[in-house]
Short mmCIF file of C-alpha atoms (C1' of nucleotides) in Angstrom, two decimals:
data_model
loop_
_atom_site.label_atom_id
_atom_site.label_comp_id
_atom_site.label_asym_id
_atom_site.label_seq_id
_atom_site.Cartn_x
_atom_site.Cartn_y
_atom_site.Cartn_z
CA MET H 18 7.32 11.28 -12.63
CA THR H 19 4.81 8.48 -12.75
CA THR H 20 4.51 8.23 -9.00
CA MET H 21 4.28 11.96 -8.74
CA ILE H 22 1.09 11.61 -10.67
CA TYR H 23 0.01 8.46 -8.96
CA THR H 24 0.22 9.78 -5.45
CA LEU H 25 -1.86 12.66 -6.57
CA VAL H 26 -4.57 10.24 -7.49
CA ALA H 27 -5.04 9.76 -3.82
CA LEU H 28 -6.03 13.37 -3.57
CA LYS H 29 -8.42 13.35 -6.43
CA GLY H 30 -11.75 12.68 -4.91
CA ILE H 31 -11.26 14.05 -1.50
CA LEU H 32 -12.73 17.47 -1.42
CA ILE H 33 -15.83 17.45 0.65
CA ARG H 34 -16.41 20.89 1.81
CA LYS H 35 -19.31 20.42 4.15
CA ILE H 36 -20.21 17.62 6.44
CA PHE H 37 -23.68 17.88 4.96
CA ALA H 38 -22.35 16.55 1.71
CA ILE H 39 -20.98 13.54 3.50
CA LYS H 40 -24.21 12.97 5.30
CA ARG H 41 -26.14 13.19 2.07
CA TYR H 42 -23.82 10.68 0.49
CA ILE H 43 -24.06 8.28 3.36
CA SER H 44 -27.82 8.34 3.50
CA THR H 45 -28.00 7.18 -0.09
CA HIS H 46 -25.20 4.62 -0.03
CA ILE H 47 -24.93 3.10 3.41
CA THR H 48 -27.48 1.06 5.28
CA SER H 49 -25.85 1.17 8.70
CA TYR H 50 -26.04 4.47 10.51
CA HIS H 51 -23.07 3.58 12.63
CA THR H 52 -20.75 5.30 10.23
CA LEU H 53 -22.84 8.42 10.16
CA ASP H 54 -22.62 8.64 13.93
CA LYS H 55 -18.90 8.19 13.81
CA LEU H 56 -18.52 10.92 11.26
CA ALA H 57 -20.45 13.28 13.47
CA ARG H 58 -18.50 12.25 16.52
CA HIS H 59 -15.14 12.76 14.89
CA ASN H 60 -16.28 16.14 13.71
CA MET H 61 -15.04 15.33 10.27
CA LYS H 62 -15.00 18.12 7.76
CA ASP H 63 -12.98 19.17 4.77
CA PRO H 64 -10.56 16.25 4.99
CA ILE H 65 -8.86 17.24 1.79
CA VAL H 66 -8.19 20.74 2.98
CA ASN H 67 -6.73 19.38 6.19
CA PHE H 68 -4.51 17.07 4.26
CA LEU H 69 -3.41 19.40 1.49
CA SER H 70 -2.84 22.35 3.76
CA LYS H 71 0.19 20.52 5.05
CA TYR H 72 1.77 21.04 1.66
CA ILE H 73 0.18 23.88 -0.26
CA GLU H 74 -2.48 26.54 -0.13
CA LEU H 75 -5.43 26.07 -2.43
CA THR H 76 -7.47 28.75 -4.13
CA ASN H 77 -11.23 28.51 -4.05
CA GLU H 78 -11.22 27.69 -7.72
CA GLU H 79 -8.86 24.80 -7.18
CA ILE H 80 -10.96 23.54 -4.33
CA ASP H 81 -13.96 23.54 -6.63
CA ILE H 82 -12.16 21.57 -9.29
CA LEU H 83 -11.05 19.03 -6.75
CA SER H 84 -14.48 18.62 -5.28
CA ASN H 85 -15.98 17.97 -8.68
CA GLN H 86 -13.56 15.13 -9.24
CA ASN H 87 -14.84 13.08 -6.33
CA PHE H 88 -15.35 9.41 -6.68
CA ILE H 89 -16.26 8.06 -3.31
CA GLN H 90 -17.06 4.51 -2.31
CA SER H 91 -18.24 2.88 0.88
CA TYR H 92 -17.15 -0.58 1.96
CA LYS H 93 -18.37 -2.96 4.62
CA LYS H 94 -16.02 -4.15 7.31
CA GLY H 95 -14.08 -7.13 6.00
CA THR H 96 -14.03 -5.96 2.40
CA ILE H 97 -10.77 -6.79 0.68
CA LEU H 98 -9.65 -3.86 -1.44
CA LEU H 99 -6.61 -5.64 -2.85
CA SER H 100 -5.57 -9.29 -2.83
CA GLU H 101 -2.21 -10.96 -3.17
CA GLY H 102 -1.53 -11.69 -6.82
CA GLN H 103 -3.92 -9.01 -8.03
CA ILE H 104 -2.73 -5.92 -9.87
CA ALA H 105 -3.95 -2.76 -8.16
CA LYS H 106 -5.99 -0.52 -10.41
CA GLU H 107 -6.86 2.04 -7.77
CA CYS H 108 -5.33 3.99 -5.00
CA TYR H 109 -7.15 5.34 -1.99
CA PHE H 110 -7.64 8.13 0.44
CA ILE H 111 -9.48 7.23 3.60
CA LEU H 112 -12.27 9.57 4.60
CA GLN H 113 -13.61 7.35 7.35
CA GLY H 114 -12.63 3.98 8.72
CA CYS H 115 -9.56 1.84 9.05
CA VAL H 116 -7.70 -0.31 6.55
CA SER H 117 -4.88 -2.76 7.17
CA SER H 118 -2.21 -4.02 4.84
CA TYR H 119 -0.82 -7.47 5.47
CA TYR H 120 1.13 -10.34 4.01
CA LEU H 121 -0.10 -13.91 4.19
CA VAL H 122 2.98 -15.95 4.95
CA ASN H 123 2.66 -19.66 5.69
CA GLY H 124 -1.00 -19.20 6.39
CA ASP H 125 -0.79 -16.46 8.95
CA ILE H 126 -1.19 -12.76 8.75
CA LYS H 127 1.68 -10.31 9.06
CA ILE H 128 0.32 -6.81 9.43
CA THR H 129 2.58 -4.13 8.04
CA ASP H 130 0.38 -1.06 8.32
CA PHE H 131 -2.80 0.46 9.57
CA PHE H 132 -4.34 3.34 7.64
CA THR H 133 -6.95 5.63 9.10
CA GLU H 134 -8.69 8.92 8.37
CA GLN H 135 -6.88 11.32 6.07
CA GLN H 136 -4.26 8.85 5.02
CA PRO H 137 -3.48 8.05 1.38
CA ILE H 138 -2.83 4.47 0.34
CA THR H 139 -0.79 3.92 -2.81
CA PRO H 140 -0.25 0.19 -3.22
CA VAL H 141 3.17 -0.78 -4.52
CA SER H 142 1.37 -2.84 -7.13
CA TYR H 143 -0.40 0.30 -8.33
CA THR H 144 2.84 1.98 -9.28
CA THR H 145 4.73 -1.12 -10.44
CA LYS H 146 1.80 -2.71 -12.32
CA LYS H 147 2.95 -6.06 -10.98
CA PRO H 148 0.89 -8.48 -8.88
CA SER H 149 0.55 -7.33 -5.30
CA GLU H 150 2.36 -9.26 -2.61
CA TYR H 151 0.07 -8.10 0.13
CA PHE H 152 -3.58 -7.53 0.98
CA LEU H 153 -5.57 -4.43 1.81
CA GLU H 154 -8.61 -5.02 3.99
CA CYS H 155 -11.20 -2.81 5.65
CA LEU H 156 -11.15 -3.36 9.40
CA GLU H 157 -14.23 -1.19 9.80
CA ASP H 158 -16.99 0.10 7.59
CA CYS H 159 -15.13 2.60 5.43
CA ILE H 160 -15.73 5.63 3.28
CA ILE H 161 -12.92 5.92 0.81
CA SER H 162 -12.02 8.19 -2.06
CA ILE H 163 -10.79 6.26 -5.07
CA GLY H 164 -8.15 7.28 -7.57
CA THR H 165 -7.19 5.77 -10.92
CA PRO H 166 -4.40 6.55 -13.37
CA GLU H 167 -6.91 8.18 -15.71
CA SER H 168 -8.47 10.34 -13.05
CA SER H 169 -5.09 11.46 -11.77
CA ALA H 170 -3.91 12.35 -15.25
CA GLU H 171 -7.05 14.37 -15.77
CA LEU H 172 -6.64 16.12 -12.47
CA LEU H 173 -3.05 16.99 -13.26
CA ARG H 174 -4.14 18.44 -16.55
CA LYS H 175 -6.59 20.72 -14.79
CA LEU H 176 -4.34 21.58 -11.86
CA PRO H 177 -0.74 21.35 -13.03
CA ARG H 178 0.27 23.25 -9.93
CA LEU H 179 -0.35 20.09 -7.94
CA ALA H 180 2.50 18.32 -9.69
CA ALA H 181 4.95 19.84 -7.23
CA LEU H 182 2.98 18.22 -4.42
CA GLY H 183 3.70 14.72 -5.55
CA SER H 184 7.30 14.74 -4.52
CA HIS H 185 6.51 16.44 -1.24
CA ILE H 186 4.15 13.68 -0.34
CA MET H 187 6.60 11.06 -1.54
CA GLU H 188 9.24 12.65 0.64
CA ASP H 189 6.99 12.35 3.67
CA GLN H 190 6.15 8.77 2.90
CA LEU H 191 9.78 7.85 2.47
CA ALA H 192 10.65 9.48 5.77
CA ASN H 193 7.80 7.63 7.48
CA GLN H 194 8.83 4.33 6.01
CA ARG H 195 12.40 4.87 7.14
CA MET H 196 11.27 5.77 10.63
CA LYS H 197 9.13 2.67 10.85
CA TYR H 198 11.99 0.45 9.80
CA ASP H 199 14.50 2.07 12.09
CA GLU H 200 12.13 1.88 15.01
CA PHE H 201 11.50 -1.79 14.37
CA ILE H 202 15.24 -2.44 14.35
CA LYS H 203 15.93 -0.45 17.46
CA LEU H 204 13.14 -1.50 19.78
CA THR H 205 12.03 -4.70 21.47
CA PRO H 206 8.41 -5.81 21.05
CA GLU H 207 7.65 -4.48 24.52
CA GLU H 208 9.12 -1.08 23.68
CA ARG H 209 7.27 -1.04 20.38
CA TYR H 210 4.01 -1.57 22.22
CA GLN H 211 4.73 1.28 24.60
CA ASN H 212 5.63 3.42 21.66
CA LEU H 213 2.36 2.64 19.97
CA GLN H 214 0.51 3.56 23.15
CA LYS H 215 2.10 6.98 23.00
CA THR H 216 1.95 7.71 19.29
CA SER H 217 -1.44 6.27 18.36
CA PRO H 218 -3.46 5.25 21.40
CA ASP H 219 -6.59 5.40 19.27
CA LEU H 220 -5.43 2.40 17.24
CA LEU H 221 -5.30 0.25 20.37
CA ASN H 222 -8.98 0.90 20.91
CA ARG H 223 -10.29 0.44 17.42
CA VAL H 224 -8.17 -2.49 16.24
CA PRO H 225 -8.37 -6.02 17.72
CA GLN H 226 -5.38 -6.93 19.82
CA TYR H 227 -4.31 -9.91 17.76
CA LEU H 228 -3.81 -7.59 14.80
CA ILE H 229 -1.85 -5.17 16.94
CA ALA H 230 0.29 -8.11 18.02
CA SER H 231 0.95 -9.01 14.41
CA TYR H 232 1.85 -5.40 13.68
CA LEU H 233 4.36 -5.47 16.54
CA GLY H 234 5.87 -8.65 15.14
CA ILE H 235 4.68 -11.01 17.88
CA LYS H 236 1.84 -13.43 18.67
CA PRO H 237 -1.34 -12.39 20.50
CA GLU H 238 -0.35 -14.49 23.52
CA SER H 239 2.90 -12.60 23.83
CA LEU H 240 1.14 -9.27 23.66
CA SER H 241 -1.11 -10.42 26.48
CA ARG H 242 1.94 -11.22 28.57
CA ILE H 243 3.55 -7.91 27.74
CA ARG H 244 0.43 -6.04 28.78
CA LYS H 245 0.29 -8.01 32.02
CA ARG H 246 3.95 -7.30 32.65
CA LEU H 247 3.47 -3.58 32.08
CA TYR H 248 0.49 -3.30 34.40
CA ASN H 249 2.60 -4.38 37.39
CA MET T 23 10.26 19.66 -4.58
CA THR T 24 13.12 20.09 -2.20
CA THR T 25 13.99 16.43 -2.20
CA MET T 26 13.71 16.28 -5.92
CA ILE T 27 16.58 18.70 -5.97
CA TYR T 28 18.35 17.13 -3.05
CA THR T 29 18.48 13.65 -4.44
CA LEU T 30 19.92 15.15 -7.56
CA VAL T 31 22.78 16.44 -5.52
CA ALA T 32 23.86 12.87 -5.23
CA LEU T 33 24.33 12.83 -8.95
CA LYS T 34 26.22 16.01 -9.17
CA GLY T 35 29.79 15.03 -9.12
CA ILE T 36 29.65 11.59 -10.47
CA LEU T 37 30.60 11.77 -14.04
CA ILE T 38 33.95 10.19 -14.54
CA ARG T 39 34.22 9.22 -18.11
CA LYS T 40 37.48 7.38 -18.14
CA ILE T 41 39.07 5.14 -15.62
CA PHE T 42 42.23 7.13 -16.29
CA ALA T 43 40.65 10.10 -14.62
CA ILE T 44 39.99 8.04 -11.53
CA LYS T 45 43.51 6.70 -11.52
CA ARG T 46 44.93 10.17 -11.87
CA TYR T 47 42.82 11.32 -8.97
CA ILE T 48 43.77 8.41 -6.78
CA SER T 49 47.47 8.81 -7.36
CA THR T 50 47.35 12.36 -6.05
CA HIS T 51 45.01 11.82 -3.11
CA ILE T 52 45.45 8.32 -1.78
CA THR T 53 48.55 6.75 -0.36
CA SER T 54 47.39 3.14 -0.43
CA TYR T 55 47.29 1.50 -3.81
CA HIS T 56 44.80 -1.03 -2.61
CA THR T 57 41.97 1.09 -3.81
CA LEU T 58 43.51 1.50 -7.20
CA ASP T 59 43.75 -2.23 -7.56
CA LYS T 60 40.15 -2.64 -6.55
CA LEU T 61 39.04 -0.11 -9.10
CA ALA T 62 40.86 -1.97 -11.80
CA ARG T 63 39.51 -5.28 -10.63
CA HIS T 64 35.93 -4.12 -10.55
CA ASN T 65 36.37 -2.74 -14.01
CA MET T 66 34.86 0.49 -12.86
CA LYS T 67 34.08 3.03 -15.50
CA ASP T 68 31.49 5.69 -16.06
CA PRO T 69 29.66 5.08 -12.80
CA ILE T 70 27.35 7.97 -13.42
CA VAL T 71 26.34 6.71 -16.82
CA ASN T 72 25.62 3.30 -15.33
CA PHE T 73 23.50 4.85 -12.64
CA LEU T 74 21.65 7.42 -14.69
CA SER T 75 20.99 5.11 -17.60
CA LYS T 76 18.51 3.36 -15.37
CA TYR T 77 16.37 6.45 -15.54
CA ILE T 78 17.20 8.61 -18.53
CA GLU T 79 19.43 8.92 -21.55
CA LEU T 80 22.01 11.64 -21.46
CA THR T 81 23.34 13.64 -24.39
CA ASN T 82 27.06 14.16 -24.71
CA GLU T 83 26.63 17.78 -23.79
CA GLU T 84 24.83 16.87 -20.59
CA ILE T 85 27.52 14.37 -19.75
CA ASP T 86 30.09 17.12 -20.15
CA ILE T 87 28.23 19.46 -17.85
CA LEU T 88 27.91 16.74 -15.24
CA SER T 89 31.55 15.82 -15.40
CA ASN T 90 32.58 19.44 -14.89
CA GLN T 91 30.58 19.59 -11.70
CA ASN T 92 32.55 16.89 -9.96
CA PHE T 93 33.54 17.33 -6.40
CA ILE T 94 35.16 14.14 -5.28
CA GLN T 95 36.63 13.26 -1.91
CA SER T 96 38.51 10.29 -0.57
CA TYR T 97 38.15 9.06 2.98
CA LYS T 98 40.12 6.63 5.07
CA LYS T 99 38.42 3.60 6.53
CA GLY T 100 36.79 4.55 9.79
CA THR T 101 36.00 8.10 8.75
CA ILE T 102 32.67 9.27 10.11
CA LEU T 103 30.80 11.20 7.45
CA LEU T 104 27.89 12.09 9.70
CA SER T 105 27.44 11.88 13.47
CA GLU T 106 24.37 11.67 15.63
CA GLY T 107 23.25 15.16 16.57
CA GLN T 108 24.96 16.74 13.60
CA ILE T 109 23.05 18.39 10.77
CA ALA T 110 24.02 16.90 7.42
CA LYS T 111 25.30 19.46 4.96
CA GLU T 112 26.19 17.02 2.23
CA CYS T 113 24.84 14.05 0.44
CA TYR T 114 26.88 11.39 -1.24
CA PHE T 115 27.32 9.07 -4.14
CA ILE T 116 29.74 6.22 -3.62
CA LEU T 117 32.27 5.71 -6.38
CA GLN T 118 34.34 3.19 -4.50
CA GLY T 119 34.13 1.67 -1.04
CA CYS T 120 31.50 0.83 1.52
CA VAL T 121 29.61 3.01 3.99
CA SER T 122 27.35 1.92 6.84
CA SER T 123 24.56 3.79 8.55
CA TYR T 124 23.84 2.93 12.16
CA TYR T 125 22.15 4.04 15.32
CA LEU T 126 23.91 4.05 18.65
CA VAL T 127 21.34 2.78 21.12
CA ASN T 128 22.35 2.08 24.72
CA GLY T 129 25.95 1.99 23.71
CA ASP T 130 25.73 -0.56 20.95
CA ILE T 131 25.53 -0.27 17.23
CA LYS T 132 22.40 -1.04 15.23
CA ILE T 133 23.24 -1.17 11.55
CA THR T 134 20.40 -0.15 9.27
CA ASP T 135 22.12 -0.06 5.91
CA PHE T 136 25.21 -0.78 3.89
CA PHE T 137 25.95 1.39 0.87
CA THR T 138 28.39 0.38 -1.84
CA GLU T 139 29.47 1.40 -5.32
CA GLN T 140 26.98 3.40 -7.36
CA GLN T 141 24.62 4.00 -4.48
CA PRO T 142 23.42 7.47 -3.48
CA ILE T 143 23.16 8.39 0.20
CA THR T 144 20.77 11.16 1.12
CA PRO T 145 20.74 11.47 4.92
CA VAL T 146 17.35 12.19 6.43
CA SER T 147 19.02 15.03 8.27
CA TYR T 148 20.07 16.51 4.93
CA THR T 149 16.47 16.96 3.79
CA THR T 150 14.95 17.78 7.17
CA LYS T 151 17.73 20.09 8.34
CA LYS T 152 17.34 18.57 11.79
CA PRO T 153 20.08 16.81 13.81
CA SER T 154 20.78 13.35 12.52
CA GLU T 155 19.74 10.39 14.64
CA TYR T 156 22.23 8.06 13.06
CA PHE T 157 25.83 7.82 11.92
CA LEU T 158 27.44 7.33 8.53
CA GLU T 159 30.83 5.66 8.60
CA CYS T 160 33.28 4.44 5.98
CA LEU T 161 33.91 0.73 6.43
CA GLU T 162 36.66 0.84 3.82
CA ASP T 163 38.80 3.49 2.18
CA CYS T 164 36.26 5.32 0.06
CA ILE T 165 36.03 7.55 -2.97
CA ILE T 166 32.86 9.54 -2.77
CA SER T 167 31.18 12.24 -4.79
CA ILE T 168 29.83 15.01 -2.62
CA GLY T 169 26.69 17.05 -3.14
CA THR T 170 25.46 20.20 -1.42
CA PRO T 171 22.23 22.19 -1.70
CA GLU T 172 24.10 24.90 -3.63
CA SER T 173 25.70 22.53 -6.07
CA SER T 174 22.44 20.75 -6.69
CA ALA T 175 20.62 24.00 -7.32
CA GLU T 176 23.30 25.02 -9.77
CA LEU T 177 23.15 21.70 -11.51
CA LEU T 178 19.39 21.90 -11.83
CA ARG T 179 19.73 25.34 -13.34
CA LYS T 180 22.05 24.00 -16.00
CA LEU T 181 20.19 20.75 -16.61
CA PRO T 182 16.54 21.34 -15.79
CA ARG T 183 15.73 18.13 -17.61
CA LEU T 184 17.12 16.26 -14.63
CA ALA T 185 14.33 17.52 -12.40
CA ALA T 186 12.09 14.73 -13.59
CA LEU T 187 14.67 12.24 -12.39
CA GLY T 188 14.31 13.22 -8.78
CA SER T 189 10.95 11.62 -8.28
CA HIS T 190 11.97 8.51 -10.19
CA ILE T 191 14.85 7.99 -7.85
CA MET T 192 12.69 8.76 -4.84
CA GLU T 193 10.20 6.21 -6.07
CA ASP T 194 12.90 3.57 -6.24
CA GLN T 195 14.17 4.43 -2.81
CA LEU T 196 10.69 4.27 -1.32
CA ALA T 197 10.11 0.87 -2.91
CA ASN T 198 13.45 -0.37 -1.55
CA GLN T 199 12.73 0.90 1.91
CA ARG T 200 9.32 -0.78 1.89
CA MET T 201 10.83 -4.04 0.73
CA LYS T 202 13.43 -3.94 3.46
CA TYR T 203 10.82 -3.37 6.13
CA ASP T 204 8.47 -6.02 4.84
CA GLU T 205 11.26 -8.53 4.57
CA PHE T 206 12.36 -7.81 8.11
CA ILE T 207 8.82 -8.38 9.34
CA LYS T 208 8.33 -11.57 7.41
CA LEU T 209 11.57 -13.42 7.94
CA THR T 210 13.44 -14.94 10.88
CA PRO T 211 17.08 -13.95 11.43
CA GLU T 212 18.17 -17.25 9.91
CA GLU T 213 16.07 -16.63 6.80
CA ARG T 214 17.34 -13.09 6.59
CA TYR T 215 20.90 -14.36 6.55
CA GLN T 216 20.15 -16.83 3.78
CA ASN T 217 18.46 -14.06 1.88
CA LEU T 218 21.52 -11.87 2.22
CA GLN T 219 23.70 -14.70 0.96
CA LYS T 220 21.59 -14.79 -2.18
CA THR T 221 21.03 -11.12 -2.83
CA SER T 222 24.41 -9.65 -1.90
CA PRO T 223 27.02 -12.32 -1.27
CA ASP T 224 29.73 -9.72 -1.82
CA LEU T 225 28.72 -7.92 1.38
CA LEU T 226 29.41 -11.02 3.45
CA ASN T 227 33.00 -10.95 2.24
CA ARG T 228 33.77 -7.30 2.61
CA VAL T 229 31.98 -6.48 5.85
CA PRO T 230 32.95 -7.89 9.28
CA GLN T 231 30.51 -10.45 10.59
CA TYR T 232 29.56 -8.61 13.73
CA LEU T 233 28.25 -5.79 11.58
CA ILE T 234 26.33 -8.22 9.42
CA ALA T 235 24.85 -9.65 12.60
CA SER T 236 23.76 -6.20 13.69
CA TYR T 237 22.23 -5.61 10.27
CA LEU T 238 20.25 -8.84 10.63
CA GLY T 239 19.04 -7.74 14.04
CA ILE T 240 21.00 -10.27 16.10
CA LYS T 241 24.24 -10.59 18.08
CA PRO T 242 27.49 -11.86 16.55
CA GLU T 243 27.34 -15.02 18.67
CA SER T 244 23.93 -15.85 17.26
CA LEU T 245 25.12 -15.35 13.71
CA SER T 246 27.96 -17.74 14.44
CA ARG T 247 25.48 -20.34 15.61
CA ILE T 248 23.24 -19.77 12.61
CA ARG T 249 26.16 -20.26 10.25
CA LYS T 250 27.13 -23.43 12.07
CA ARG T 251 23.55 -24.70 11.90
CA LEU T 252 23.35 -24.01 8.17
CA TYR T 253 26.60 -25.78 7.34
CA ASN T 254 25.20 -29.09 8.66
"C1'" DG Q 1 59.36 -9.33 13.50
"C1'" DC Q 2 56.59 -9.04 17.72
"C1'" DT Q 3 52.79 -7.19 20.36
"C1'" DT Q 4 48.26 -5.57 20.75
"C1'" DT Q 5 43.79 -5.20 19.34
"C1'" DT Q 6 39.98 -6.78 16.93
"C1'" DC Q 7 37.04 -10.53 15.36
"C1'" DA Q 8 35.01 -15.11 15.32
"C1'" DT Q 9 33.75 -19.17 17.61
"C1'" DT Q 10 32.23 -22.11 21.39
"C1'" DG Q 11 29.98 -23.49 25.71
"C1'" DA Q 12 26.85 -22.86 29.80
"C1'" DC Q 13 23.14 -20.68 31.33
"C1'" DC Q 14 19.11 -17.28 31.04
"C1'" DT Q 15 15.10 -15.11 29.02
"C1'" DG Q 16 11.41 -13.61 26.09
"C1'" DG Q 17 8.57 -15.05 22.63
"C1'" DG Q 18 6.37 -19.30 20.17
"C1'" DT Q 19 3.27 -23.27 20.68
"C1'" DT Q 20 -0.51 -25.69 22.30
"C1'" DA Q 21 -4.55 -26.03 24.66
"C1'" DA Q 22 -8.10 -24.51 27.64
"C1'" DG Q 23 -11.21 -21.39 29.48
"C1'" DA Q 24 -13.03 -16.49 30.16
"C1'" DA Q 25 -14.79 -12.38 28.21
"C1'" DA Q 26 -16.73 -9.72 24.76
"C1'" DT Q 27 -19.26 -9.29 20.51
"C1'" DC Q 28 -22.66 -10.56 17.30
"C1'" DA Q 29 -26.92 -12.69 15.45
"C1'" DA Q 30 -31.31 -14.12 15.78
"C1'" DT N 28 -32.10 -13.16 25.95
"C1'" DT N 29 -29.63 -16.80 24.41
"C1'" DG N 30 -26.41 -19.23 21.83
"C1'" DA N 31 -22.54 -18.82 18.65
"C1'" DT N 32 -18.50 -16.71 17.32
"C1'" DT N 33 -14.70 -13.99 17.92
"C1'" DT N 34 -11.22 -12.18 20.83
"C1'" DC N 35 -8.40 -12.17 25.03
"C1'" DT N 36 -6.05 -14.30 28.80
"C1'" DT N 37 -3.55 -17.93 31.32
"C1'" DA N 38 -0.57 -21.85 32.01
"C1'" DA N 39 3.00 -25.36 30.78
"C1'" DC N 40 6.55 -26.41 27.96
"C1'" DC N 41 9.92 -25.54 24.10
"C1'" DC N 42 13.44 -23.13 21.58
"C1'" DA N 43 16.06 -19.40 19.27
"C1'" DG N 44 18.54 -15.74 20.49
"C1'" DG N 45 20.81 -13.00 24.41
"C1'" DT N 46 24.42 -12.90 27.95
"C1'" DC N 47 28.75 -13.87 29.94
"C1'" DA N 48 33.15 -15.78 29.71
"C1'" DA N 49 36.98 -18.16 27.60
"C1'" DT N 50 39.74 -19.35 23.64
"C1'" DG N 51 41.66 -18.89 19.03
"C1'" DA N 52 42.52 -16.60 14.89
"C1'" DA N 53 43.42 -12.78 12.23
"C1'" DA N 54 44.55 -7.82 11.57
"C1'" DA N 55 46.63 -3.78 12.77
"C1'" DG N 56 50.29 -1.15 14.99
"C1'" DC N 57 54.76 -0.34 15.88
#
DNA sequence: GCTTTTCATTGACCTGGGTTAAGAAATCAA
DNA sequence: TTGATTTCTTAACCCAGGTCAATGAAAAGC
């Protein structure tokens, strides 16, 4: 029940119906115009509708309510959204940019996930209220919709129909998590790299290779060798 | 929503209020008395109450309804509950015994999970209605409570209060799955073995070592060497 | 009981990834 | 543009785990 609400938080602030609204926001909050360009390039519009339409159809009224709930933040590349030991007070939905989650074990980084546009991030620490064991860090300048327990409760009060969504989304996340684990078990690092090339080639271009290596469970040098091997 | 119901299926048939009931059942369905002994040894009683009490308190009336819904099956060691390519029509709750889930990749087994007493099994294929990619197999003689979509729907009709449970359980499962993945990423095979010794020493005694090895992501020979290394 | 099959261990050798260190290439800042 | 920093590649060497094969030990079948 709690998580049902919590995952919904991720949806709270997301409704941006026109790209103009985004542009307006950016011009007042962001110095760099890089991000603006990217937004235009990616032809980003109505991210919430895209996301929610996977699960449910929204009435215009509901869309309005959602869009009025927006709390959007922008972060510079390198910003740490959540640190080890800290208790997460927010959850996120990425409108633009890329965020990584990683453990710091014996001084080096172990990437467990990359999150990009239209992905919700619900830190374990957010639901458990215990200190986080991992970090969340912006790998690019980001525009992110923020959710809190209060805001999600309020949203649920206004749109009780969304309650059913929570478990749908949870279901998807569980399936994803299972797939990730199973794939990791089944494949060699080399196969995992090839898999990544197929499933998310974009990541390989926007994320530094040494982070990709970490994500694949190997060292950057090994990834170099694998790439060399594959190109022959 | 669907999974909320589906996970509940796992709870459907579980209510066995007295060990006598189990014994009665066993004596009519199982030839070997091994299992009976084990039940007595493990002091097994009210498994459903144990399990559900983690999430909710049940009234006597509810307990009665649950116990009337029981559909319990026994399986011989080696029985395959679900095969690759098959669409799962049931989900399970283990009353007694041990079940493994594994992929068959290039002819050899990759264990992803062991399930034992009081654990629910909801195959991915059961929720997605697509052919399963992995197997479920009894590693011991098992007594298992079976759930189906129909039975879960019926149960939910009678005990709508249980609906809230679904997402709780899902939440737990998601957290577990995440932990498993993260641990796999962070630890070496040797560390994973030591971890297993700590967290579930029982498994090491009841499951053959070559399956443990597979679960740890290594070959039996390597596990032998690791054990040798650790004992010096 | 005996036989057969399954499981665990050991040894010799191979291989892919880790480690270290150096240099090249790309990115960033001024 | 230039210099500094970050990221990527290469090479040499090491080591844990994989592979193959042989041997025991333990279970399972009959």
